[in-house]
Short mmCIF file of C-alpha atoms in Angstrom, two decimals:
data_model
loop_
_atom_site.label_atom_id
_atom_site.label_comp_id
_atom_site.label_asym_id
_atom_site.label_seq_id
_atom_site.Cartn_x
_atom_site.Cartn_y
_atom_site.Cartn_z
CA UNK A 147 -48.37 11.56 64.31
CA UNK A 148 -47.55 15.42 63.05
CA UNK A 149 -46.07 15.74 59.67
CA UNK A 150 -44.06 18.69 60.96
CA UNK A 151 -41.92 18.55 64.19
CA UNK A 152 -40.78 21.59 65.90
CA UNK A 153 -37.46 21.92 65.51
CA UNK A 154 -37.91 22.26 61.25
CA UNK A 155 -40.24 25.28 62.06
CA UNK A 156 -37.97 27.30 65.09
CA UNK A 157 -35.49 29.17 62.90
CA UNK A 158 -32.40 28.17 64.39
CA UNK A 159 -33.89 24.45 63.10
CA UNK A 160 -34.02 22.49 60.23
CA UNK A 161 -35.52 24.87 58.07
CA UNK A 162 -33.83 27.66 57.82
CA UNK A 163 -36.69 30.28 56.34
CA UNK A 164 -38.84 29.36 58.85
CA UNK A 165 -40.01 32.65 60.34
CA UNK A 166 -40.17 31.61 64.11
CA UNK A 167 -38.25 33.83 66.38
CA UNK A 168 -34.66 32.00 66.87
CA UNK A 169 -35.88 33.09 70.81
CA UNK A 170 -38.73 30.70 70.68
CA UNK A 171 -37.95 27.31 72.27
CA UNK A 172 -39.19 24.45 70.09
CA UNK A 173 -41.43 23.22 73.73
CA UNK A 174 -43.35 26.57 73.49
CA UNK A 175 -43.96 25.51 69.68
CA UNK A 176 -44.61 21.56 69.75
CA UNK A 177 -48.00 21.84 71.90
CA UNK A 178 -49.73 23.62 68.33
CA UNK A 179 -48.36 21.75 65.57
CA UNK A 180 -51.55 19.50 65.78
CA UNK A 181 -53.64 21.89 65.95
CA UNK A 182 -52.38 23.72 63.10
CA UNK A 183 -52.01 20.77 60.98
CA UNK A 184 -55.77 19.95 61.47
CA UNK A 185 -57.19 23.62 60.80
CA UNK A 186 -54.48 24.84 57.95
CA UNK A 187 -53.11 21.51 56.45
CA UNK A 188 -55.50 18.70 56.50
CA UNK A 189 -58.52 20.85 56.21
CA UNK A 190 -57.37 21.44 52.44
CA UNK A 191 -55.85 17.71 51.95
CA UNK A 192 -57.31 14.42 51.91
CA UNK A 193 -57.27 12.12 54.14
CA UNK A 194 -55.54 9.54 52.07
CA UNK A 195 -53.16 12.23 50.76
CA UNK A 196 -52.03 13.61 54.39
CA UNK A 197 -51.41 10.35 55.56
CA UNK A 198 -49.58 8.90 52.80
CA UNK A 199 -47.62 11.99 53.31
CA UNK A 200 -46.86 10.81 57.15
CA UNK A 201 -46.23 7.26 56.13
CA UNK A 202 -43.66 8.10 53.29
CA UNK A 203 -41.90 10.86 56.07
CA UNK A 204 -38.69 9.36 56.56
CA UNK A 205 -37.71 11.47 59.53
CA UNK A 206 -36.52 15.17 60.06
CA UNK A 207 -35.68 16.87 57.09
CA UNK A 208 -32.49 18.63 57.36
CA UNK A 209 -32.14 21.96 54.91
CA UNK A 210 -30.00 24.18 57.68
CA UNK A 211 -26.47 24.28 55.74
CA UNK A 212 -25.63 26.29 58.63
CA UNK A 213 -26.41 22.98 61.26
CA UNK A 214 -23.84 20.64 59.04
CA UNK A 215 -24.37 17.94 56.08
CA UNK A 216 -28.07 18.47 54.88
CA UNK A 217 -30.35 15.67 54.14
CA UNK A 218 -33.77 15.31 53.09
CA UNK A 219 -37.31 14.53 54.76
CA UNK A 220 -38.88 12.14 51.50
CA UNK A 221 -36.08 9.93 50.12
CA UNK A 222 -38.33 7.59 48.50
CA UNK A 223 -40.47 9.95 46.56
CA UNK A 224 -39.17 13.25 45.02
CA UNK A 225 -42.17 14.87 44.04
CA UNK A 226 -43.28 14.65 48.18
CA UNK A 227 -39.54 16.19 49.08
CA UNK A 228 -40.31 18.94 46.41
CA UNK A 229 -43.98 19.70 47.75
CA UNK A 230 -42.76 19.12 51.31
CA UNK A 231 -39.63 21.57 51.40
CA UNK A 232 -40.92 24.55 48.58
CA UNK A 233 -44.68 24.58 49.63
CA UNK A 234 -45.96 22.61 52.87
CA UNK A 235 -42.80 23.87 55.77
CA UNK A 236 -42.71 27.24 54.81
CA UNK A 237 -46.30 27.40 55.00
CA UNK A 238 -47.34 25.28 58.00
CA UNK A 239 -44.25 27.61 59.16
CA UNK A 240 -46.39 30.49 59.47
CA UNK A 241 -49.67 28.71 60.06
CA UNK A 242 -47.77 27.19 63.53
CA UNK A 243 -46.47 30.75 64.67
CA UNK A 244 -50.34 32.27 63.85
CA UNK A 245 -51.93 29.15 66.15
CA UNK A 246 -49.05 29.56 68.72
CA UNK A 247 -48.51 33.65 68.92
CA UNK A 248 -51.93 34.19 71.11
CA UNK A 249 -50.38 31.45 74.13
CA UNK A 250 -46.90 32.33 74.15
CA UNK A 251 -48.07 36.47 74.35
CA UNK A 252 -50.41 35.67 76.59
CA UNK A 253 -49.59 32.90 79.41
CA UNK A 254 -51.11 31.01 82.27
CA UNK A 255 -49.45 30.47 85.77
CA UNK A 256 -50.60 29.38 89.20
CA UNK A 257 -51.46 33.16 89.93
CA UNK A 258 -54.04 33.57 86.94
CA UNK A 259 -53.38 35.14 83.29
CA UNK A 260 -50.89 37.23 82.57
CA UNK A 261 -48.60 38.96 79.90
CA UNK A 262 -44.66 38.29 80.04
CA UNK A 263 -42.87 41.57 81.03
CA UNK A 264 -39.22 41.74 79.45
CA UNK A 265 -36.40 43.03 81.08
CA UNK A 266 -34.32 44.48 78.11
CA UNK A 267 -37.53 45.46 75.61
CA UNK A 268 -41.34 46.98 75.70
CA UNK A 269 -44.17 44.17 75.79
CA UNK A 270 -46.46 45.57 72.89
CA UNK A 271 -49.30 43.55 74.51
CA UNK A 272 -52.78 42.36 72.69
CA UNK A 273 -52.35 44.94 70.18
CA UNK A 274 -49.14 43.58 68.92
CA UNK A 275 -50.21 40.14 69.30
CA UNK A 276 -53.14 41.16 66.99
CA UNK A 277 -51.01 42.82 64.65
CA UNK A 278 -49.10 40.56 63.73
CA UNK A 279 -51.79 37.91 63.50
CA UNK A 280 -53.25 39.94 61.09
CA UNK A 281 -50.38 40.01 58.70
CA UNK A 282 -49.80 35.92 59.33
CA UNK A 283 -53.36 35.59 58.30
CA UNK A 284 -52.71 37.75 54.54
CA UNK A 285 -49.38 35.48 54.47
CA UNK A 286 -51.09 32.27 55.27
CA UNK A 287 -53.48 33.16 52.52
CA UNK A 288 -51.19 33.77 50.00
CA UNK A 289 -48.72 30.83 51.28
CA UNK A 290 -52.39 28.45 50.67
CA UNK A 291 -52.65 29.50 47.16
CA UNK A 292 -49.16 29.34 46.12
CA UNK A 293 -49.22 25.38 47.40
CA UNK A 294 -52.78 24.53 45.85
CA UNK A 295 -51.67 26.24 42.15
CA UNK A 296 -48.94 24.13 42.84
CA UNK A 297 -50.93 20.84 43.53
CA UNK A 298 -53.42 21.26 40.65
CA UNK A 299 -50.32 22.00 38.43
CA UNK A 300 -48.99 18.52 38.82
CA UNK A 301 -51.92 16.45 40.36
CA UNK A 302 -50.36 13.96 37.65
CA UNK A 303 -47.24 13.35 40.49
CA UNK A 304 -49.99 13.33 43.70
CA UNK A 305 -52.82 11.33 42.76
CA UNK A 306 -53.93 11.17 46.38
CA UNK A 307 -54.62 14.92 46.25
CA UNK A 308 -57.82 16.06 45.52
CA UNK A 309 -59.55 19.10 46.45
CA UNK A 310 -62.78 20.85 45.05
CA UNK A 311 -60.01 24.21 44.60
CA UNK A 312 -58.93 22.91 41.66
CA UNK A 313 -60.35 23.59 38.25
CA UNK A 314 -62.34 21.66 36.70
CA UNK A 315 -61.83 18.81 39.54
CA UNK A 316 -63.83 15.76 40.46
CA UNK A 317 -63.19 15.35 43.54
CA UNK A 318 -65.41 13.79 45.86
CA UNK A 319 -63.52 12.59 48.84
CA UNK A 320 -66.24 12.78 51.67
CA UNK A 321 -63.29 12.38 54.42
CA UNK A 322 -61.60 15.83 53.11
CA UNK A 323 -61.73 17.54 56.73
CA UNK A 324 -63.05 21.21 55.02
CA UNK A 325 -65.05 21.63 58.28
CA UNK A 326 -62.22 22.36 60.07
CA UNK A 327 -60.90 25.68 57.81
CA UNK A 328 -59.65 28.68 59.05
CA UNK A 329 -59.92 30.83 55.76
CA UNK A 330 -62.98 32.88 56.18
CA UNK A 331 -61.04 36.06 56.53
CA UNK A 332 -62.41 37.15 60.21
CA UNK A 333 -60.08 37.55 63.37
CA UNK A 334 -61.40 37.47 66.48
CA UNK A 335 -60.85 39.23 69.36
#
């Protein structure tokens, strides 16, 4: 099970900053939540931390004033809510849109690869794809910090997180899945 479902990252959702596209349709979105999770979330949580994040979930967060009464994802435990609605949707926002951008751009149908052509607008094609996967990758980085300053702030309230980021830490969790990073800085094309 995701931590993050699809319609708090699409920005007619749940989650109102999310920077999705209100034009993307939470289907084209769900297939790369996984996948994102495992190279941008869990890769800098551990095990025991992500999934006591899951467990303690108590369903859809709703922060959308705009969709009616709001309501909130961790009722149980504030300091989850806090970490969950400040630091880990807005970026696992971006992190989903980086992992997703390359397969919505670029599709494939019964006749082979190809590129959607719109109607009323100008496809910018690989280029713009690339672009902007560029500046998702300086936000991501930035969006990564932000949360693990956070963490290491107040590891007193998560004492499941641990992390070798953090000052001075002892961490030593050997199930921390590091391996599966995407913060080396390279794009490829």
């Amino acid at each position: 099970m995701a931590l993050i479902t699809a319609l708090e990252v699409v920005n007619q959702g749940t989650f109102k900053g999310a920077p999705i596209n209100q034009r993307f349709d939470a289907s084209l979105i769900s297939p790369h939540i996984h996948i994102a999770e495992a190279r941008h979330l869990k890769a800098i949580f551990c095990t025991a931390f992500y999934n006591a994040l899951v467990a303690a979930k108590d369903g859809v967060g709703q922060y959308n004033a705009d969709l009616g009464a709001t309501s909130i994802a961790f009722s149980t435990n504030a300091n989850y809510e806090t970490l969950y609605k400040e630091y880990i949707l807005p970026y696992m926002s971006i992190c989903i849109l980086d992992q997703a951008l390359p397969t919505i751009s670029i599709q494939v149908g019964s006749a082979g690869v190809f590129q959607n052509n719109p109607e009323f607008g100008q496809n910018k094609g690989i280029e713009g794809v690339q672009y902007l996967q560029q500046k998702l990758q300086k936000d991501i980085t930035v969006l990564k910090k932000v949360m693990l300053d956070y963490l290491c702030a107040n590891a007193a309230n998560y004492p499941l997180f641990c992390t070798s980021d953090c000052p001075d830490s002892e961490c030593t969790d050997s199930d921390s899945e590091t391996f599966l990073s995407n913060d080396l800085g390279i794009i490829f094309y």
